Every structure is written in structure tokens, then in C-alpha cells.
Amino acid sequence: MWLSPEEVLLANALWVTERANPFFVLQRRKGHGRGGGLAGLLVGTLDVVLDSSARVAPYRILHQTQDSQVYWTIACGTSRKEITGHWEWLENNLLQTLSVFENDEDVTTFVKGKVQGILAEENKNKEAKEDEDCSKFKEAELKMGKLFGMPEVEKLVNYYSCSYWKGRVPRQGWVYLSVNHLCFYSFLLGKEVKLVIRWVDVTQLERNATLLFPECVKVSTRDCEHYLSMFLNISETFKLMEQLANIAMRQLLDNEGFSEDKCLPKTKKSLKNVSALKRDLDARAKNERYRSTFQLPKDERLDGHTDCTLWTPFNKMHIMGQMFVSNNYICFASKEEDVCNLIIPLREVTIVEKADSSSVLPSPLSISTKNKMTFLFANLKDRDFLVQKISDFLQRTPSRKRYSSKEVLRRQNSMEDEVFPGLNEVPSLTPSTPSSESGSDNRPSTFTDETALTATRALMTIFRRESPEELSPKMAKEKMKEESWNIHFFEFGRGVCMYRTSKTRDLVLKGMPESLRGELWLLFSGALNEMVTHPGYYSDLVQKSMGKCNLATEEIERDLHRSMPEHPAFQNEMGIAALRRVLTAYAFRNPNIGYCQAMNIVTSVLLLYSNEEEAFWLLVALCERMLPDYYNTRVVGALVDQGVFEDLTRDHLPLLYEWMQELGVISTISLSWFLTLFLSVMPFESAVVVVDCFFYEGIKVIFQVSLAVLEANMEKLLNCSDEGEAMTILGRYLDNVCNKQSISPPIPHLHALLTNGNELPPQIDIFELIKSSYEKFGTIRADVIEQMRFKQRLKVIQTLEDSAKRSVVRAILTDTAFSIEDLEELYVLFKAKHMMSCYWGGSSSAAERHDLSQPYLEQYRIDSEQFTELFMSLSPWTCGIHSQVLAGRMFRLLDQNKDSLISFKEFVTGLSGMYHGDLIEKLKMMYKLHLPPALWPEEESALEAARYFTEDALADVSHATYLFPEMDFLLSYGASDVTAAGEASGQQIQEGAGNGKPKPKKDEKSGSQDYKYHLRMWAREKENRKENIKELTKMNQEQFIEMCKTLYNMFSEDPDEGELYHAIATVATLLLQIGEVGKQFSSQSARRGNGNGDDKGRGVQGKEGACASALLELAKTEAAQPEPKAGGESPDVLSDALKAQVERMKLTDCLAKEREVLPAQLLSDEEVKDDTSMSSYSMVSSGSLPCEDISEDTVLVGCDPAAAVQRRASNIDADWSISFEQILASVLTEPALVSFFEKREEVGPKVAKCKSQRAMERQVSSSSDQELSPSSG
């Protein structure tokens, strides 16, 4: 590339001059290319260690003048081809002009100006990109592409200097972290080390420090472990590795690949050596922490943060912390944990103003909200900029109709008055039995009068079994809780803008009053924000989803009556209908999740304390933010947290962990605990207290309570002997966790069956259990849990991928002859090709290629481009440059559903036929590859056009029938005899079930079909019915010629190519004769179509045996021809055979014009129909086909199909055709062809060769290695 001219003082230091003239010098870096000696090795090592640009551009062009010692760099190149192009341009365009100048300074000025002009023209459309990435980083990205063969779409994120431990020797070099790969390169004293790891192959990523590997990063794959150390900033490097590996796991999980954030704000000043992608990933990490800390919606983006103080009126103090500003929220977090957190939605803000500064309160900022609350921030570094930013966001805040916080509170307050309704207000509590009323046919399309109650009220306020006593101790305790919360609301505020302090958490741990539970769940989960900003969203979903049926709705209907059946709210159609609407609406909102078991249990509890819309948004918060990936088909999130729980158990209860691992209990119990938040294993009144804490503090509460349960039963668990006994101990313990403060009557729990009636186990107070969990395990931090989740996510997803691979192999094992090991290796290669298409694009989207709704066997799919690459690497049929054409035909043949994508099953089916099929199966596949749909679409359209222009000329052509008159009948009958002859020679042909299908028998009395017949038909459809070879479409002449070309190219690399050439020439000659006779017979049949029908078919059977004998005699005669010479004479043999056949056909046509046509043979209607439809395409007439066309096409396989058709358009033959049986019979006469197609090959060596190649497609031009002869001027 051209460079802005820079001065070089020592032009020959570390460089070798290869070309020179009076004004320019072309130089090569020492150590690059061949030779170089010790000096070259030292220079190459120095370039790698110092990250010199010479590793990227080992060629350069300098400008010089004769009287000056100063040189100017004007161009550099990564290859000889590139730098030679620049050199030739200079010689052709500047040398003659420069010789005119008399002053050297004018020469230099002219050259510099010319080069700068070229640069300005090249960079005219790249100015924006130049601003994004500095030249140093662009250089590193170019280096990565050159060293590892990466295409331009593979974006470098960052690169670091480090050492790679290969054995016990560290190799100093550079690690390149791209979006999809981890790459390392080192060059020390002539030894080059390259490492390429795809992020999707990483199974473990750890940062550790050992005596052997000090402060290193361990990268593990399924095959080996790699150690990288000696980083200048290991924390930053490891954090970036985690992010990139996490993106790769997300891609495996749900197709969510990496897409660059186009709305990322630009930095004020350019950051050196930092790409836009690195900034993007840093911003993503900050956004995730921000949203997680304040429970904000998933689309919220942090704009910036700054240090400040917040005045807290409840304790009259200024608290140090940070202010965070995003699109729709202003948030504050104190530096000391749990001192104070604050969330201010911009939709609630009315006034933002700058207050007067003072020594006590510098740079204050006042923010007022609609609920009359004022928040005072101070010590802001850039207050004016912050105020302007907030003002901009306020102007962009949508002004559409929303719920206000006051409206939500008013609705909640109205629910407080209805918590204890009189019995006369309660609807009928008669349990509704499952009937047609609960079916999908009678679902309301929207809220009706009967369901309006659940739209505005929680089920707990509607269904109660008895009215509580006003003066009972439990009721008094409940009233005290309510009063405590009311006092808290008065001091700290109510709603989203509440000051959240340690006192708030203490109130939550003491239990939420039932009248406020729904409001507080909405508030602390962040669901209130999403509900307020999406008015009418839920009702619209209900209207769209009701009445529609799919797999999710069927599963929902099945589980509706299993959702808390012991509670009266779900013994009534009102509660069932509300649960149906919420679950169905969410399934339509998020089809990737749809419906998962355990969602019904959680949602039923949400409906008890909130109305339908609130329960829906609480479910959204649970599934999409608080419990990510829990409720999908593979419950990945729950499995990840199960692994986290095992790690926490090992850290906090090491003795119990070892024993529980031997019993295998932890993995069994934790899944049900986490998926239902203890609702399915604890009494309802106790489990909702755990849910209270979960909505406030997140998943850490579930881990703490789980550890507390194990710790409380440690002694009993250590003494148990098997898994069943341990499960009984834990189940009995959890069943006796009670809530003594609950005002609701106890609900029978399923685990009561585990309790022995003779001994009454002690009851455990839920509040004591939670208090114990905070005291003993309260040190668990949310950020530590996220770190542990990442580690487990890699392990879980890779384990699931391995399980999927085993499932696919088991499912397809019986359908192919490949071994388990071969299928696993092929699956790995197929999946790698699929992932590569996801990285670097393809003809279809990633979602189309990876359909998670399909079974494992159909999930990963590749398009024609990836299939061609795999086919050319693995196929046993090597055809040279013709392989690509053959691969395209194979793709169209296997693509049965015409979606332009091939699944692994289809891929292996085609490959297995080529490797393990018998002679007939392989020939059948070869035959089909030259028929539609495998035939080129371009060929079909071109041939149709050719037929249009030639059909008039063909209409008057008459053909002779005196040659082989008996062979007329061979096309219909003779092939069966030939097939029988083939079977007699040791070949067995499988005919299948025949052309016809038995008609169903009907009962004469009832007229109904026999059910056994339908069962037989169903069983027959389920079986893989083998295709009858008689059902195969006949092949026309053009297709036959293409097949001959394919076979010729296949034989060109075979050790017995001479013998095979002679054999195919013999077979081709024989088949051309048969096809010519068929053409003559077809012409006669067309002219005899009006004959007397009574005589049709007469004399056919008598000549059938004679036809077969004639065919075999002809085959033997052709096979007796002398053997060809080895080497390059084989193409001539084929051409000579075809020439002889063409001459024979020309003679036939000439004699036919001079002789009278023989009397017509009368045939049946079916025979006429069969023979006149032998060819559905217009093809080349062998009677006038130049022989050179065959040989030329055989060599020039890659020629344009349209050109080939145009060359043959004047010789189109509409009647020539040949059947598969005739081809099979002809091939059976040649032992060389039989041996070739019966030869068995193993796929293992080709798989090993394919794996040994680099993991990505190499796009480095081979011209970079071309030698350039040095010359001096």
C-alpha cells in the first residue's frame, strides 16, 4: 500500500535491496523469505518481540536522489505481488517524467506530492474509519489477517504481548483476541509457533498462579490445555477473554452472535491501540453491571457515571457514591454497600436545576419528581455537562400515555382494602372439574365480565377459605408489619424513587405483609418499570394469543390443573383461566422460551398476590433478567447455577461436599430447588418468604438458603448410606419449614407423605432459617456469583453440545455404515463448517442454519458453499476441477426439502452411499447426479431454449430401422433379461416394492376399509423404502455425456486409469448404440400412432430373448477390443470409440433415406406412451455430434454451460434416451468398472487430513510466495 512519505536515515540497516533505479529502491526485510542466515533469524525474532511493522510489510519502496543521502518511504507490501505492482506503476508512470527535472529537490517534491495525491484519492471514502481505529491498531489487524489467514470480516478486538508455554519452554510473542478466535504467534530464532483456538471450542478459562506457571491464563479445549503468561495487564486480558468466550457460548445456546453496537458514543479523545470493538465490549460489561445493580430493563444503556454526594433527609447526611445516567434513569449507589441506593426514572422527573454553590455544598444539582420528592446531589465535577445531558434525555423521553406511579399505587391501595373480603363477596369455590369449558375452544379473546376481577385484583383477595379473626395474634403481627412498612414509606419514600437502605433489607427479611407483597415484588424486581412504560402491551398479547394453538399452548393446557391444585384459587375456572392467559401471553412474547415446566408453579404464586398484568411482567423479569436461561428447553441457567452451588458447597462445606458428591445428591436436589424457588419443596406459606428475599437481593438468597439447609442437616447426611436416604432427610426437613406468622390457613404439601406418623419431626421457622443463612453465608457476593456462573456456563454448554453429538450419532448410526468414531469426527467437522459460516457469513442467516426448535439431528445445517468445501475434502470420488461441479449436483440431490440447506443426516447419507454402497447403489447415485434436480439449472434452461430453435429442423428427420431390428423391443423388455444376466454373474439388484401399490380392500357389508391395511401402509411409510431401479427417470443424451465426463475425471487419478479408460470407452460406445436404436424406435412409434389398435403388442414377447442376446453379443464384441496403452493415450481411445459410433450412425441415416421404411410394428397404448416419453429434454444427436466435443469437454470441465449448449444447439436430438438398467447391464460387462465401484475406502484418512489443516479458510494469495528475480539498475 502507498504510505505518506517519511524520512529514513539508514536505508540498508536490516534490509536487502532487490531492485533499484536512479530514483527508487525496492527492498526486502532480512529474515523474510528464503535464506537470511543467522542475521535473518535475529532480525525476525527482533521484529516479533518488538512488534515491528516489518512483520506485516516485509517489502518496501524508497525514493532517493543521486546527490542525497536521505531516503523516503513511499510504499510497503505484504507480498511480492503487491510490491511489484507498485514498482511497475512507478516505472511506467514516473520514471520518464522524473528524468526531465534538473533539480533533485524538485524531483523529491514531485514524488511526495504524487504519492500524497494517490493516498488522498484512496482515503476519500475511508475518513470515518480512519477516525475509529488508529494506524497502530490497523497494522495489528492486518498482521493477524496475514499470519492466520483470517478474512476481513474477522475483527480484531485487542492484542497483547505474552508468553505461550509449549512444554516447559516459554515462547515470547503476541496473542490476538478476535471476535471468534484466540490466536498466538511467535518467531524466535527461526522457530515459528502459531496457535488458533475458536472461542466455541473453549471448555474452561481460568486465571491461576502456580510455581511452574506464574500468574497465567489457562485455556482448555476438549483436546488439550494451553497456558499463556507474562501479561503486562493480566486482569484486563482475562476479562476480555471471558467476554468473548461468553459471546461464543451465547451463540451456541440461542444463535445470538456478536453484532457491533452502532450507537456507541464516541470518546472525546482518540484512545491509542484500542479498537471500537474493545470499547463496545467494555460498554456492554458496564451496561450489564448497571442493569443488574438497579434491576433495570434489558434495553437500558449506561451513558456515563460520575462521583458525587447525595443528601439523605432520613439521617441528615451527605453520602459518597456515584451517579449513573442512562437513557431513561438516573441512579445512585453509595460506595459502602447497602448504605443507600436510589433509582429516579426520567418519566417521573419534573424539574432539574442547578442550586447555588457554597463551600459546604459545591456544585449542587436538584432533581424534583411528580410525587413531590426532591433529591439533592453535590460535588459534581462537570455539572453543566451533566445538566445538559439530562435535559437531552428528558426531551427524548416519549410523551405517550403511560401509567404513572401514583396510578399504580392507587391500584395497589385499592387492593389493600380487599385483602379480607367477606364470605358473601367470594365467588363460588366449587372446584371446577376439567371440562370443555377449560378447553382452548371456549377461551375468551379478551377480558370479559367474569375475568375482569383477575385483571384488576390478585387471586388472594378473591379466594380465601375463611375470614381471619381480627384480634388473633397472627393478625396483630400482620398489622404491625403493615405499620412498619408505612413508616418506612413515610421516611424513605414510596414507589420507584424510594431510598433503599439496610433498613429496607431488614424489613424484607422480617417478611412482607400480604397486602403489600404484590406491590413490593413489582418494585424490587424492576417489573414496575417495564409495566409502566408498556401500557396495553399485555392486553394486546392476550388478544393475539388466545385461540391460537402450538406446542407451547398444548403443554400449558396439560399443566394448568397441576399448578397448586391444593389452593382454592386454582380449583376454580377463574384462576385456571387467568393462569392460562398469562402463560400463553408470555409464550407468544418470547417464542425462544415458549413454555417450560415449573413456569406454571411460579406464575400461579405470582397471580395470588398480583393481577394478571402485574404477574405477567413479574414473569418477564424472572425469565429474562433475574433467572437468565432457566426456562428454556435445556434449562441451561438452572444447570449453571447447579454447578455454582456445587462450588459454593465445596468452599463453605468441604467435608459434606465430598460425601454428597459420592452420593450424587447435589445435582439431584438443586435443580428442583432453583427452578421453582423452593415453591415445590417447601410449604407455600414458607416458600413465599424466600421469594420475598429473592425479589430484593436476587439469586444469592437461593444459594444462601440452600447452603443453610445442607448445613442444618450435615450430621444426618454424613451418616446416610445412599442417595434415597439423603433425599428423604432433606425432603422431610423442608416439609417442616413453617411460617408461624402466616395469617393464611396451612395448605397441605406433597412432601407430607415423607413424614413418618410415629415420630413428629421438629418444625423449623422460615425466618430463623433465613436469618441463619445470612449470618453464616451472607458474605457471598453477587459479582462472585457472576464470575462462577461464567466458569460453569462454559462447562455446561460444552457438555450439552457433547451430549447432542452423542444423540445425533446414536440416531444416525443404524442408517449408515460409518463407525461411531467416524460419525463423531464427521459431526465435529460439519459443526465447525457451520460455525464458520456463522462467523464469516453465507447465503443464509444464522437462525436458518441453526434451528433450535428442530431435533438435534436437524439443528446444524450448512449451505452449498460449505457443503462444497466439505465434499471436496471428504468425498472418495475425486474429479479434479470437476469436483466442485459434482459437489453442487450432490448438494441439490440431497436437498430434498429445497431449502438450500443440508442437515448432518442428509450429509452423512450422501457420504455413506459413496463410501459403503454396493455397485448398484453407487451407480444409482452417479446416475441421479446427472438427472434433475441435480442437473445444473443453467443447463436445463439453456437446453429448453435450444429445443425451441431446433424442434422444426428435427421434425422432418427420418431414421433407419434396418440395423438391429430386434433391439426395438429391448427398451421396454430386454433390460430385465440383462439384469438377470447381471445377477447370474454375482451382482444382486434390489428391486424394491415395485411400481404398483395394493388397493385397499373394503368390507362389502360396511364399506369401511380394513384397518389392518392402514396399519401396514403406515408401517411401510415409516420404513426407508428402497427405490426401485425401474422407477428411475431415463437419461437423455446431454445428461449421458455429462456422466461420461464425470467418470473420465474420476478415473484420471486412479492407478488403473488406462484400463478404466478403455472400459468406459467400450461401455459408452455400447450405450450410444442402444440409445440410437431407442431414438429410431421412438420415431417409428410416433409415425405409427394411428395404426389399428387390435394388432398392438403382437410379436413383442417372441423377440425379447433375442434382443437381450444381441445386446450381450455386442457388449462382448466391444469388450474384445485391444487394451489401450498406459499414459496419455486414454482420451484418444474414448474419442476413437465415439468417432466410430458417430460414423456408424451417419451411415445409418444415409441408408435410411435410400431404403423404404420397414412395416410398422403395432404396440399397445401403454408401450407407445412409455417409449414416446423416453426423453423429456432435447439433446445432441450422436449422428451429427463432432467427436472433438466429447474430448474437449472432458478436459475443459469448468467451461460455461451456456457456451457448451450454444455449441451443440444445432445438433439437438429430442428422442435419444437410455435407462439405468441398460447402463447397469453395460457396466457389468466390464470387470475394471465393476472393481472400481466395488472398491471400499475408509473415511478416516480423509478426516485426519481435513483436521490437520488449519481451522479456518486460508485466504492468503499464493502469489505472495512467487520468486522475484533481483535486478539492479
PDB file of C-alpha atoms in Angstrom, residues 805-806 808-810 812-813 816-829 904 908 916 1242-1245 1247-1248 1251:
ATOM      1  CA  LYS A 805     -23.272 -35.077  19.391  1.00  0.00           C
ATOM      2  CA  ARG A 806     -23.765 -38.476  21.020  1.00  0.00           C
ATOM      3  CA  VAL A 808     -27.021 -37.457  16.775  1.00  0.00           C
ATOM      4  CA  VAL A 809     -24.552 -40.306  16.330  1.00  0.00           C
ATOM      5  CA  ARG A 810     -26.878 -42.795  18.030  1.00  0.00           C
ATOM      6  CA  ILE A 812     -27.998 -41.984  12.613  1.00  0.00           C
ATOM      7  CA  LEU A 813     -25.802 -44.990  13.389  1.00  0.00           C
ATOM      8  CA  THR A 816     -25.158 -45.611   7.738  1.00  0.00           C
ATOM      9  CA  ALA A 817     -22.204 -47.961   7.683  1.00  0.00           C
ATOM     10  CA  PHE A 818     -19.851 -45.496   9.372  1.00  0.00           C
ATOM     11  CA  SER A 819     -18.455 -46.378  12.794  1.00  0.00           C
ATOM     12  CA  ILE A 820     -19.268 -44.347  15.890  1.00  0.00           C
ATOM     13  CA  GLU A 821     -15.809 -42.784  15.859  1.00  0.00           C
ATOM     14  CA  ASP A 822     -16.126 -41.795  12.206  1.00  0.00           C
ATOM     15  CA  LEU A 823     -19.570 -40.275  12.758  1.00  0.00           C
ATOM     16  CA  GLU A 824     -18.329 -38.259  15.728  1.00  0.00           C
ATOM     17  CA  GLU A 825     -15.405 -36.935  13.709  1.00  0.00           C
ATOM     18  CA  LEU A 826     -17.681 -36.082  10.788  1.00  0.00           C
ATOM     19  CA  TYR A 827     -20.089 -34.308  13.142  1.00  0.00           C
ATOM     20  CA  VAL A 828     -17.242 -32.184  14.520  1.00  0.00           C
ATOM     21  CA  LEU A 829     -16.161 -31.195  11.003  1.00  0.00           C
ATOM     22  CA  PHE A 904     -25.986 -33.533   9.080  1.00  0.00           C
ATOM     23  CA  VAL A 908     -23.829 -38.364   6.064  1.00  0.00           C
ATOM     24  CA  HIS A 916     -20.168 -48.023   1.678  1.00  0.00           C
ATOM     25  CA  GLU A1242     -12.136 -45.640   4.591  1.00  0.00           C
ATOM     26  CA  VAL A1243     -13.120 -42.109   5.535  1.00  0.00           C
ATOM     27  CA  GLY A1244     -10.652 -41.976   8.430  1.00  0.00           C
ATOM     28  CA  PRO A1245      -7.577 -40.806   6.463  1.00  0.00           C
ATOM     29  CA  VAL A1247     -10.958 -36.885   8.091  1.00  0.00           C
ATOM     30  CA  ALA A1248      -7.488 -36.848   9.636  1.00  0.00           C
ATOM     31  CA  LYS A1251      -8.452 -31.969  10.738  1.00  0.00           C
TER      32      LYS A1251
END
